[in-house]
JSON list of C-alpha atoms and ligand atoms in Angstrom, two decimals:
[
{"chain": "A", "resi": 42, "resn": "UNK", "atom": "CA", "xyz": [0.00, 0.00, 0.00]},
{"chain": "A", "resi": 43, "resn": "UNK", "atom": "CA", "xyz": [1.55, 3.27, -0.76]},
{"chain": "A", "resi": 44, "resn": "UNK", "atom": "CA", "xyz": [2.31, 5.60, 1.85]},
{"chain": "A", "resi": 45, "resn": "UNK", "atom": "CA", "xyz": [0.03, 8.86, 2.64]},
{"chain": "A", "resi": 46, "resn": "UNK", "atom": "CA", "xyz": [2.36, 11.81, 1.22]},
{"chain": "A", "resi": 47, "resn": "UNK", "atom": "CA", "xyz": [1.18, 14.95, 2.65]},
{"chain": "A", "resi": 48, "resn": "UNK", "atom": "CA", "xyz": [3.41, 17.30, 0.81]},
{"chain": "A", "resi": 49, "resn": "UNK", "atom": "CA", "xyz": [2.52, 15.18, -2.91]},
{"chain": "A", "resi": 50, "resn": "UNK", "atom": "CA", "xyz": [-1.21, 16.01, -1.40]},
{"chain": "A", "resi": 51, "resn": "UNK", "atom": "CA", "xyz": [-1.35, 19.13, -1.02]},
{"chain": "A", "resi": 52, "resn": "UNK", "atom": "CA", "xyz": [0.75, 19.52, -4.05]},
{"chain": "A", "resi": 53, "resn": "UNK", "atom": "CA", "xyz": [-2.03, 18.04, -6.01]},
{"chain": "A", "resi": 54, "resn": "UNK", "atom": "CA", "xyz": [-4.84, 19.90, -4.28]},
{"chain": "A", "resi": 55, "resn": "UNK", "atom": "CA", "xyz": [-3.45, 23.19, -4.71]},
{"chain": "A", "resi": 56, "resn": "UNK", "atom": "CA", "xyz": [-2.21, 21.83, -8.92]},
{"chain": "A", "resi": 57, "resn": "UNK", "atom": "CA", "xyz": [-6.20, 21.14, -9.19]},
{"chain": "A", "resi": 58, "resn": "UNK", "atom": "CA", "xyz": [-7.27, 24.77, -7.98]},
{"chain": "A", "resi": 59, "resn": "UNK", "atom": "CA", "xyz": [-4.92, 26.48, -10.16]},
{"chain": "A", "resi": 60, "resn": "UNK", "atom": "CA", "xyz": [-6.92, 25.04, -13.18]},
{"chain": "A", "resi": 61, "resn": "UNK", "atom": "CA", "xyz": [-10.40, 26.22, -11.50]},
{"chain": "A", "resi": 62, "resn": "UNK", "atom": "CA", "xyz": [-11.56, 30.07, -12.54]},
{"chain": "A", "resi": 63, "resn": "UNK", "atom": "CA", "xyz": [-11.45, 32.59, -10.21]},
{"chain": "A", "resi": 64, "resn": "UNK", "atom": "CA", "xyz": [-14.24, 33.23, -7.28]},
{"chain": "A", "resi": 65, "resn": "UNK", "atom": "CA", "xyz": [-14.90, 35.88, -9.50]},
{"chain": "A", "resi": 66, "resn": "UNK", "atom": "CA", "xyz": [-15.64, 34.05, -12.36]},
{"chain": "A", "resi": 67, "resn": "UNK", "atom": "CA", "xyz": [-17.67, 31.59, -10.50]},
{"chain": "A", "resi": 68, "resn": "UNK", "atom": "CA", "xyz": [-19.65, 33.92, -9.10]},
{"chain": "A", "resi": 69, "resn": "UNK", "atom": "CA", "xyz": [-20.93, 35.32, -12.14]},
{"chain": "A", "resi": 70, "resn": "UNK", "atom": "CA", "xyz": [-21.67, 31.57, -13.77]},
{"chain": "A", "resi": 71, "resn": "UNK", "atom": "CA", "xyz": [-23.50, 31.12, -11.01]},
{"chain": "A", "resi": 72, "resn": "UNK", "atom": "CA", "xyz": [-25.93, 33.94, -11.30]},
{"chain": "A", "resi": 73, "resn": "UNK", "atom": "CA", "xyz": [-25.72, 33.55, -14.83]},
{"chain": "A", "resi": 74, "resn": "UNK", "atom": "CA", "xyz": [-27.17, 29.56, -14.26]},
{"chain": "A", "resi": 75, "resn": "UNK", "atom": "CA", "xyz": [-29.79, 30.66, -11.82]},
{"chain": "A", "resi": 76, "resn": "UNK", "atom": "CA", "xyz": [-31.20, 33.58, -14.01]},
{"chain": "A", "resi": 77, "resn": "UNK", "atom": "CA", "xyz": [-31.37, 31.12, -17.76]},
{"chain": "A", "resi": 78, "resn": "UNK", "atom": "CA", "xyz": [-33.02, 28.54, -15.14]},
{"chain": "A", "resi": 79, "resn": "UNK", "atom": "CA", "xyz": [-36.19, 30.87, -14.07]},
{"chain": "A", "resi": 80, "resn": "UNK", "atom": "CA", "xyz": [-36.49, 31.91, -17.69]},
{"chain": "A", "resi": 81, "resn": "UNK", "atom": "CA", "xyz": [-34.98, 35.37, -16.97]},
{"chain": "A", "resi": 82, "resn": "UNK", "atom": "CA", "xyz": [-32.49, 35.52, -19.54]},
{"chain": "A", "resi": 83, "resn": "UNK", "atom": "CA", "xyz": [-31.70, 33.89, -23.01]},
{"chain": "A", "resi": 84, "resn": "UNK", "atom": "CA", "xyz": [-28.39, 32.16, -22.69]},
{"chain": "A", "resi": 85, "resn": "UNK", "atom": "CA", "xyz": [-28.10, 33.13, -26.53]},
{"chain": "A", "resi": 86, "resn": "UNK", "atom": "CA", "xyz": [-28.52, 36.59, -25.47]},
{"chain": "A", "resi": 87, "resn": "UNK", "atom": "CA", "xyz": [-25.62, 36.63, -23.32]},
{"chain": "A", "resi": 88, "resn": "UNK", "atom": "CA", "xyz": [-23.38, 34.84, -25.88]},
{"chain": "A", "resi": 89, "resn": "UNK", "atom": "CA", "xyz": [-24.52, 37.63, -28.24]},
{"chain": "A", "resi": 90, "resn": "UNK", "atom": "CA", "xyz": [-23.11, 40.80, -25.89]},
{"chain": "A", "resi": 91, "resn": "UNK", "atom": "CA", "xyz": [-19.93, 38.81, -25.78]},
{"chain": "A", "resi": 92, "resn": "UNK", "atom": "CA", "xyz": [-19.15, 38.12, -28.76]},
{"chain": "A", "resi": 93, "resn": "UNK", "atom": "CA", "xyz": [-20.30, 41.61, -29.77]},
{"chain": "A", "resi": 94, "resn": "UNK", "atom": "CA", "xyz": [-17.99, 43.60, -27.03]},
{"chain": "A", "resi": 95, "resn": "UNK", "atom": "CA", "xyz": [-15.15, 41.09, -28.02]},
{"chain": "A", "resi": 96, "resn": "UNK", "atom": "CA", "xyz": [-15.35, 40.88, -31.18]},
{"chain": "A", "resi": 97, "resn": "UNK", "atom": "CA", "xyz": [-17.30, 43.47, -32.93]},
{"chain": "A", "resi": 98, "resn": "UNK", "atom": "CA", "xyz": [-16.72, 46.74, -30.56]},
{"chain": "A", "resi": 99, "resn": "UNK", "atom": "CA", "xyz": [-13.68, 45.25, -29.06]},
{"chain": "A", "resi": 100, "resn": "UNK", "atom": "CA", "xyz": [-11.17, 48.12, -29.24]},
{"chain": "A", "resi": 101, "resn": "UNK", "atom": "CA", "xyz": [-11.56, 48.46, -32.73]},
{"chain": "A", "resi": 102, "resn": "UNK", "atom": "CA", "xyz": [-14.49, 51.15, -32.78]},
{"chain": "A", "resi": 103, "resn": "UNK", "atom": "CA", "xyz": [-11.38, 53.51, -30.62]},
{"chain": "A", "resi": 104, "resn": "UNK", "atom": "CA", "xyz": [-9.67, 52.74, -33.11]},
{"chain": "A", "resi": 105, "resn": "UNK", "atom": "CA", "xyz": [-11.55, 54.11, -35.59]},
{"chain": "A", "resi": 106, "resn": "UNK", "atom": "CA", "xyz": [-11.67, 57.20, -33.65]},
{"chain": "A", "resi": 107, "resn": "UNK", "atom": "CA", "xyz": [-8.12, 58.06, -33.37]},
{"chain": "A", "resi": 108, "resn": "UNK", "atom": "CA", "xyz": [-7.19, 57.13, -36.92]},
{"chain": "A", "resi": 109, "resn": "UNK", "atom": "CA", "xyz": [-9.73, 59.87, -38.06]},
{"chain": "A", "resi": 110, "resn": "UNK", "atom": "CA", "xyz": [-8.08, 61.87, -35.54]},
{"chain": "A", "resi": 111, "resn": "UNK", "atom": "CA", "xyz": [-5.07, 61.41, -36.90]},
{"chain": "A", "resi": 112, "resn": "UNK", "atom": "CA", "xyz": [-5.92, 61.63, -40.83]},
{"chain": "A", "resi": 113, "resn": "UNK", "atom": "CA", "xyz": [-8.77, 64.97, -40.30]},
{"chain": "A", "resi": 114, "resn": "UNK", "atom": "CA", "xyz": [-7.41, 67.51, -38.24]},
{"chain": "A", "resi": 115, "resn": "UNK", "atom": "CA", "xyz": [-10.78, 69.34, -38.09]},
{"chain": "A", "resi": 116, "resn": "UNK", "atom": "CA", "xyz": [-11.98, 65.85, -36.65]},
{"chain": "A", "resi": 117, "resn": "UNK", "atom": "CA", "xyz": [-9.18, 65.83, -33.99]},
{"chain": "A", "resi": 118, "resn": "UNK", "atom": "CA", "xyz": [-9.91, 69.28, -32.73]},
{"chain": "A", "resi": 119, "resn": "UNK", "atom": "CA", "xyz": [-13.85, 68.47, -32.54]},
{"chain": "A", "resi": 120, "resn": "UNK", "atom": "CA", "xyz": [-12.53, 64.97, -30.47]},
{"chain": "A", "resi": 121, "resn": "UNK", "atom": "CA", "xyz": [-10.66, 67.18, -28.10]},
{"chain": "A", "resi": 122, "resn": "UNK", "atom": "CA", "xyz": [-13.28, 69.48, -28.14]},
{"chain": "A", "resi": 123, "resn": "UNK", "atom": "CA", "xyz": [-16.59, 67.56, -27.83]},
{"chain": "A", "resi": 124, "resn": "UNK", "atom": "CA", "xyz": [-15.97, 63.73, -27.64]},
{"chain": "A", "resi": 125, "resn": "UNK", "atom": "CA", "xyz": [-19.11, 62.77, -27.35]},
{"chain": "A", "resi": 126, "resn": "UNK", "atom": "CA", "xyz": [-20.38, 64.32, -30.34]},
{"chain": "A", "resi": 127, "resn": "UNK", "atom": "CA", "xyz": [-17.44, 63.51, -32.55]},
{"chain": "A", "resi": 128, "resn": "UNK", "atom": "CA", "xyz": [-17.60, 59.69, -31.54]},
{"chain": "A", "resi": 129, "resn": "UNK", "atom": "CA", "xyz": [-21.58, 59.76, -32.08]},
{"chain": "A", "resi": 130, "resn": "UNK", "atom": "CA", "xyz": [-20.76, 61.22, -35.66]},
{"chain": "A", "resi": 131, "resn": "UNK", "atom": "CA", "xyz": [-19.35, 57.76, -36.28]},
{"chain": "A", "resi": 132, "resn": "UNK", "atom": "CA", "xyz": [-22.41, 56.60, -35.20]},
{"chain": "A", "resi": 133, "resn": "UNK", "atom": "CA", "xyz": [-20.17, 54.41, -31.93]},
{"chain": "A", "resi": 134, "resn": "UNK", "atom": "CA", "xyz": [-22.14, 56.84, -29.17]},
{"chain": "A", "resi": 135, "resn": "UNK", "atom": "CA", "xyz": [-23.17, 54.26, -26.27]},
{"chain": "A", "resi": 136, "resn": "UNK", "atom": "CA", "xyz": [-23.76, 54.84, -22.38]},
{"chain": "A", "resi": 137, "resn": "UNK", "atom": "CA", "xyz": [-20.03, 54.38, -21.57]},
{"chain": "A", "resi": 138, "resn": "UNK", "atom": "CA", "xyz": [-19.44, 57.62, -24.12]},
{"chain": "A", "resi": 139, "resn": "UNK", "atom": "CA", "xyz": [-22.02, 60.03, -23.22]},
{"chain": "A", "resi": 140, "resn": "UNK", "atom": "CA", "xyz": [-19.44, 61.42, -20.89]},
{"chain": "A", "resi": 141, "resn": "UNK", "atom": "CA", "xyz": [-16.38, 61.41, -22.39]},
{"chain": "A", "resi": 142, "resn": "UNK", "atom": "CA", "xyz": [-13.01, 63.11, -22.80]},
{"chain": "A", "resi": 143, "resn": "UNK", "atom": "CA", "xyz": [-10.04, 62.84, -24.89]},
{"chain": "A", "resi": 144, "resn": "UNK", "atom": "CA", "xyz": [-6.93, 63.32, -23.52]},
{"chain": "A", "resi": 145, "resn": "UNK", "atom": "CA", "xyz": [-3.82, 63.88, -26.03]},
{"chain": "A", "resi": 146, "resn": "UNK", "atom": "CA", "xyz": [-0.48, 62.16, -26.08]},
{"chain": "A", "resi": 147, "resn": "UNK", "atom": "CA", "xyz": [2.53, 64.85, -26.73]},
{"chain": "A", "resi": 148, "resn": "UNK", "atom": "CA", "xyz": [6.23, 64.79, -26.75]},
{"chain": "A", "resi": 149, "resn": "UNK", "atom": "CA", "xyz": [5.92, 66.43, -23.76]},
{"chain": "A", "resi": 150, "resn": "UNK", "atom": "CA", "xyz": [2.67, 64.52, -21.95]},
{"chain": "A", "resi": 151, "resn": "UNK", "atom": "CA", "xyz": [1.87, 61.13, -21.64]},
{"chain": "A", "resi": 152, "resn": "UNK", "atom": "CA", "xyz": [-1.74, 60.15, -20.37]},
{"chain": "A", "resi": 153, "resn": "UNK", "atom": "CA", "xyz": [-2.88, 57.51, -18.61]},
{"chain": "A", "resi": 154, "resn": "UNK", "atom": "CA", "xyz": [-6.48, 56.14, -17.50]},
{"chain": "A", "resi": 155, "resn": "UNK", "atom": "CA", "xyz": [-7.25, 54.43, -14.25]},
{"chain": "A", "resi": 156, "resn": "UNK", "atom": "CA", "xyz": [-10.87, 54.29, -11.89]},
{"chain": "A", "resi": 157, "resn": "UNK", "atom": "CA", "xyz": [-9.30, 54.00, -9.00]},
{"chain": "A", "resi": 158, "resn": "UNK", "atom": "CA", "xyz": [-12.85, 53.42, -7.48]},
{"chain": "A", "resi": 159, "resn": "UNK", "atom": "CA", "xyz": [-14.23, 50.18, -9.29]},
{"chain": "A", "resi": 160, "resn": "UNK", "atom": "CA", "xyz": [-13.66, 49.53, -13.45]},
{"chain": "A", "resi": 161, "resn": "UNK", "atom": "CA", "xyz": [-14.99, 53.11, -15.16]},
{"chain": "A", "resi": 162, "resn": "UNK", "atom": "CA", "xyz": [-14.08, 52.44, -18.47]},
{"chain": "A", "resi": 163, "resn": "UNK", "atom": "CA", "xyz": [-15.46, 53.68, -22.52]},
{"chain": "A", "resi": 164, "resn": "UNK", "atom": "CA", "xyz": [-16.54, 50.18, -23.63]},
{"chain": "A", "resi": 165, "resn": "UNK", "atom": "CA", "xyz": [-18.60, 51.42, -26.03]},
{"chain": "A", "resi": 166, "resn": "UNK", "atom": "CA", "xyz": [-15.86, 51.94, -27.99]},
{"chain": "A", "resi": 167, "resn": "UNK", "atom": "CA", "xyz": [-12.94, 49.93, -26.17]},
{"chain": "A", "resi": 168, "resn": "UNK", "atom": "CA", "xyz": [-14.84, 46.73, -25.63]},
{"chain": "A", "resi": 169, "resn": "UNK", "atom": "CA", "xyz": [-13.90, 45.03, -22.73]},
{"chain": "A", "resi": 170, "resn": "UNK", "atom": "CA", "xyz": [-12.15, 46.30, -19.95]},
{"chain": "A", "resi": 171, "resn": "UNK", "atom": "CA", "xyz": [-8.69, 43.71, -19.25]},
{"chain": "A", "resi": 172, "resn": "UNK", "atom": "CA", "xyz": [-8.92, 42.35, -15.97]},
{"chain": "A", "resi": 173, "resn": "UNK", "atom": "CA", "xyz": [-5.37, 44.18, -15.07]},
{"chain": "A", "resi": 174, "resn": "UNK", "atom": "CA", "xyz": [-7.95, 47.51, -15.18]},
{"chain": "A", "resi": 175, "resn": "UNK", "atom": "CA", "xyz": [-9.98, 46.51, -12.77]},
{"chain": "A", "resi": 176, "resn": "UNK", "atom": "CA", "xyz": [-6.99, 44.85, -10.46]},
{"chain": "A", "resi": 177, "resn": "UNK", "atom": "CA", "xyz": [-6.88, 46.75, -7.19]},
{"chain": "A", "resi": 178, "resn": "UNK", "atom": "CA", "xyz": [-3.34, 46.55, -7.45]},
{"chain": "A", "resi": 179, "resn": "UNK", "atom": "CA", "xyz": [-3.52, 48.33, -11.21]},
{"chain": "A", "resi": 180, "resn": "UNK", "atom": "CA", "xyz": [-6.53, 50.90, -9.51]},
{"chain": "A", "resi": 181, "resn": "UNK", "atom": "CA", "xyz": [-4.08, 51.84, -6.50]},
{"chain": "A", "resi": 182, "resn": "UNK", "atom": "CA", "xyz": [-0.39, 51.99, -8.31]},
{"chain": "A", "resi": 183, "resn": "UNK", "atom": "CA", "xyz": [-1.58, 53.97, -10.92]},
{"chain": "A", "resi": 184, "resn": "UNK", "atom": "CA", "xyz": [-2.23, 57.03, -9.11]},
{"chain": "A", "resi": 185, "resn": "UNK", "atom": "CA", "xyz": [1.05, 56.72, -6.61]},
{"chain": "A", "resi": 186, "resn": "UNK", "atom": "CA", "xyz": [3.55, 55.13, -9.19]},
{"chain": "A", "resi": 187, "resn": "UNK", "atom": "CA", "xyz": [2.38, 55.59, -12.50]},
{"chain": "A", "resi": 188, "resn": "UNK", "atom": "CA", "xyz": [5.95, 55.70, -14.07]},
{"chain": "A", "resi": 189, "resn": "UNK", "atom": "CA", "xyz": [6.34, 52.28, -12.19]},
{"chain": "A", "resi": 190, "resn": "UNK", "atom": "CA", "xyz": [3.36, 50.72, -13.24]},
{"chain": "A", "resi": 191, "resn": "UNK", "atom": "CA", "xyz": [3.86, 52.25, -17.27]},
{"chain": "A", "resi": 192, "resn": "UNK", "atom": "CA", "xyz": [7.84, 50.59, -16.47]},
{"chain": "A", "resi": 193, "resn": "UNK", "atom": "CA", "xyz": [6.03, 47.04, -16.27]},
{"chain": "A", "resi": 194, "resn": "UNK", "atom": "CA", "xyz": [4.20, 47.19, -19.22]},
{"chain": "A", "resi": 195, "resn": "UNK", "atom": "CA", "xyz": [7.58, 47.98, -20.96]},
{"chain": "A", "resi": 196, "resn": "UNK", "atom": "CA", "xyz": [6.84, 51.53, -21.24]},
{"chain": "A", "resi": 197, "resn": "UNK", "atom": "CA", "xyz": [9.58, 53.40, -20.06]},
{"chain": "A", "resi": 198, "resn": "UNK", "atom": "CA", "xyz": [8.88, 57.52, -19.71]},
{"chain": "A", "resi": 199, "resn": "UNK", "atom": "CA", "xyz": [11.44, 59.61, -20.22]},
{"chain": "A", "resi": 200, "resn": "UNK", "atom": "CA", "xyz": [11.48, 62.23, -17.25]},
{"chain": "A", "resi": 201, "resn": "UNK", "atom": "CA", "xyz": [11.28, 64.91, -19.04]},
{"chain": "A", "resi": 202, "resn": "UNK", "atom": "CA", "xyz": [7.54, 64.12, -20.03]},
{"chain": "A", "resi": 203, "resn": "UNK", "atom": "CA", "xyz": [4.80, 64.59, -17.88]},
{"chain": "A", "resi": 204, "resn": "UNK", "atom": "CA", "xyz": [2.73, 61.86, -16.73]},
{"chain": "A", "resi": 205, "resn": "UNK", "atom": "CA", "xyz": [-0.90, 62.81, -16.12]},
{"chain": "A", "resi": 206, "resn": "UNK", "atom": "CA", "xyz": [-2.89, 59.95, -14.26]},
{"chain": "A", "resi": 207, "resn": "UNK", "atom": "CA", "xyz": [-6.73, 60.52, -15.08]},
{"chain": "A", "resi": 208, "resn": "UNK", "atom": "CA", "xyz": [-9.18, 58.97, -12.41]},
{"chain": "A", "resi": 209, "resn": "UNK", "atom": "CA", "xyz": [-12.39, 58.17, -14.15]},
{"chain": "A", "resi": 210, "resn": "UNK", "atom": "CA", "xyz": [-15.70, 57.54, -12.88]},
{"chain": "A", "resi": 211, "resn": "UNK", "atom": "CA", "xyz": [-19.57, 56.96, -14.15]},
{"chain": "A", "resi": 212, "resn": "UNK", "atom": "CA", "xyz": [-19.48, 60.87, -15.03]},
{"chain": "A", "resi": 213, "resn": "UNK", "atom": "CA", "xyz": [-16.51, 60.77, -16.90]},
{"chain": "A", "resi": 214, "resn": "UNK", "atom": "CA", "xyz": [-14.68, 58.38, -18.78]},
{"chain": "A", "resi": 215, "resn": "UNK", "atom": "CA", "xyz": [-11.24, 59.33, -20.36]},
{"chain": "A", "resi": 216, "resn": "UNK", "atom": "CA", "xyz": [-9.90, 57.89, -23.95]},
{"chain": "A", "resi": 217, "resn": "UNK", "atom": "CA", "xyz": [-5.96, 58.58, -24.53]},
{"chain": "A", "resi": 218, "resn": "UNK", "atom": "CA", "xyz": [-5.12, 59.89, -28.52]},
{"chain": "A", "resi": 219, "resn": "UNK", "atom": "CA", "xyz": [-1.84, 58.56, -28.57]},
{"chain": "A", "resi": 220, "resn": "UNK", "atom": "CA", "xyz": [0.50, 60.19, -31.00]},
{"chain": "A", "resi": 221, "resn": "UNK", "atom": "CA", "xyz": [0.45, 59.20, -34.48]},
{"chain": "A", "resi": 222, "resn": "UNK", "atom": "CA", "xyz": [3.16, 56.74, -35.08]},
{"chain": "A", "resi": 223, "resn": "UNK", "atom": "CA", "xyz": [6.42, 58.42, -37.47]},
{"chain": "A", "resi": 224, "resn": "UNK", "atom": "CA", "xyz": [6.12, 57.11, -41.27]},
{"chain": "A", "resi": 225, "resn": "UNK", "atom": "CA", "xyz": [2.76, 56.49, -41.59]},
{"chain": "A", "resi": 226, "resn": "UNK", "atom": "CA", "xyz": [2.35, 59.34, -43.55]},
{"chain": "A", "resi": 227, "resn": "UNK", "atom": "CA", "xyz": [1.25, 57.41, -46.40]},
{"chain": "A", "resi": 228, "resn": "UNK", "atom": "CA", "xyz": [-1.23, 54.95, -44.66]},
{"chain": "A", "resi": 229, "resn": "UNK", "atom": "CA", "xyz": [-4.84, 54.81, -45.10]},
{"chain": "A", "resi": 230, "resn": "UNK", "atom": "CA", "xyz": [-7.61, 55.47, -42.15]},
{"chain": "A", "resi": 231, "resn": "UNK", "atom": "CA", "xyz": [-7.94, 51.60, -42.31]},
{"chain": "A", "resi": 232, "resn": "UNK", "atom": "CA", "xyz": [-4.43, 51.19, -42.02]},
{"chain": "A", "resi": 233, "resn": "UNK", "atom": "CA", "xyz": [-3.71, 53.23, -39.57]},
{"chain": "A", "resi": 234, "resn": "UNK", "atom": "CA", "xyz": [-6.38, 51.88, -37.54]},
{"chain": "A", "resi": 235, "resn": "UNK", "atom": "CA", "xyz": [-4.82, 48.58, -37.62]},
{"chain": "A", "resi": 236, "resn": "UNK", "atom": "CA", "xyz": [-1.47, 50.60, -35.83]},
{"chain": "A", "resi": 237, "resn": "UNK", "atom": "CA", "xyz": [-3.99, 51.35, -32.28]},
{"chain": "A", "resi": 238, "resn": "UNK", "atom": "CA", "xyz": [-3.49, 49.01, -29.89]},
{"chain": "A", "resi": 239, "resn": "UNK", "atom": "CA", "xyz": [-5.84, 48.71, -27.26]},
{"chain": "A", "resi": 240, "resn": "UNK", "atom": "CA", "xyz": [-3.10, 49.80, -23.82]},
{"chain": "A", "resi": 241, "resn": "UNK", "atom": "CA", "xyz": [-2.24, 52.91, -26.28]},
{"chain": "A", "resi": 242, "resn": "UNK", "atom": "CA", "xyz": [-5.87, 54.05, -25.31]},
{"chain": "A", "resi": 243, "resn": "UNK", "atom": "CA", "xyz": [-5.72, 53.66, -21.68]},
{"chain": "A", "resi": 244, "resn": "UNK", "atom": "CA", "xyz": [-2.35, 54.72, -21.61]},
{"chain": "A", "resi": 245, "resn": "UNK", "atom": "CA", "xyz": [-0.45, 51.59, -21.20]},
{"chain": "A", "resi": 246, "resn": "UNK", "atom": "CA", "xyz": [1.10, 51.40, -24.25]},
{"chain": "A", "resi": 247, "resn": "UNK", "atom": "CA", "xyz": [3.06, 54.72, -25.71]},
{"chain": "A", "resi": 248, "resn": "UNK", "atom": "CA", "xyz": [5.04, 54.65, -28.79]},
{"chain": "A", "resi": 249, "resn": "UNK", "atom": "CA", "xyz": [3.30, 52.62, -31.62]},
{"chain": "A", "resi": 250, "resn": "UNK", "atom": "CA", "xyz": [5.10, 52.25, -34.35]},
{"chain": "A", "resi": 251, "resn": "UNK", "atom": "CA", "xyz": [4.18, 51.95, -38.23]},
{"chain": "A", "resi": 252, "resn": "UNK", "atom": "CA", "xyz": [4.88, 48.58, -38.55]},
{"chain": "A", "resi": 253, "resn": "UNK", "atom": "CA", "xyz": [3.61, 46.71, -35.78]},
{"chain": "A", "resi": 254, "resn": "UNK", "atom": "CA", "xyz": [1.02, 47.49, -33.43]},
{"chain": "A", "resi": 255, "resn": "UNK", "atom": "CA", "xyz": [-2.26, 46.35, -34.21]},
{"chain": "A", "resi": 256, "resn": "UNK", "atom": "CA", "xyz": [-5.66, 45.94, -31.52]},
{"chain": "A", "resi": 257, "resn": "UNK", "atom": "CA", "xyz": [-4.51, 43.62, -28.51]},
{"chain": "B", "resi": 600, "resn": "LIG", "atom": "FE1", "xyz": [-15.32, 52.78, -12.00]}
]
């Protein structure tokens, strides 16, 4: 009979938890299972909003935005101007952008977007928000180290550029235009969508280049 190996135990328990979602995640399936069971909700209807906010809206609408930014300058100073209304004239105005500014990337000024309170975020035209947003540790290091946090996501600020930290809330959401990467002069709005990346929005991501880059 083999012998009872506490350590090989506990190794096991804690390999089989690893694979199990979060509490989180749980949570939600679990609401989500008692609400299709009383006939509340359409489990097809909830597969639908997914796949739409992943797929569809994903960050690719923001995209959209800043490229015509970028390529209409008479677009870019409405943006900065009057988000909501610029967004809404691509026809991408949702709750999360009713209330909405746009805060510009510089050589001199890099933004970046936290909600320090809970997960504020423009997912009308971001998609979903990455579960680093809504990380307390993300919400809380933001505000007192955001040159720390920007150094983990491999963006290192020079300190000669300001770093503004913008707390958001249900009022106000904030969408970074980062600054148009150097030799795309010749690229389409299409194509220079395809050069946004998601973290470039929030502010996680800085210098995008005309090569790479792309929605991530
Ligand atoms: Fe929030």
């Amino acid at each position: 009979m083999p012998e009872y190996d506490a350590k090989k135990v506990t190794e096991i328990h804690q390999h089989l938890h690893s694979h199990l979602p979060s509490d989180s995640a749980l949570r939600v399936k679990a609401l989500e299972s008692l609400l299709v069971d009383k006939g509340l909700i359409d489990p097809r209807t909830i597969d639908a909003w997914v796949e739409a906010y992943t797929e569809e809206i994903g960050p690719k609408r923001g995209a959209h935005v800043i490229a015509r930014a970028w390529s209409d300058p008479n677009y870019k100073q409405w943006l900065m101007k009057d988000a909501p209304a610029a967004i809404d004239k691509l026809g991408y105005l949702g709750n999360a952008t009713a209330h909405l500014k746009v805060v510009e990337n510089t050589d001199s000024i890099h933004n970046l977007v936290v909600c320090t309170l809970c997960s504020c975020y423009p997912f009308s035209i971001l998609g979903v928000a990455p579960a680093w947003y809504k990380a307390a540790a993300y919400r809380s290091r933001a505000v007192r180290d955001p040159r720390g946090v920007l150094a983990e996501f491999g963006v290192v600020i020079d300190d000669k550029i300001e770093v503004r930290v913008w707390d958001s809330t249900a009022e106000l959401r904030y969408l970074v235009l980062p600054q148009r990467p150097a030799g795309s002069d010749d690229l389409s709005e299409g194509e220079l969508a395809g050069l946004v990346t998601r973290n470039s929005m929030i502010g996680t991501d800085r210098d995008l280049t005309a090569k790479t880059g792309g929605i991530s």
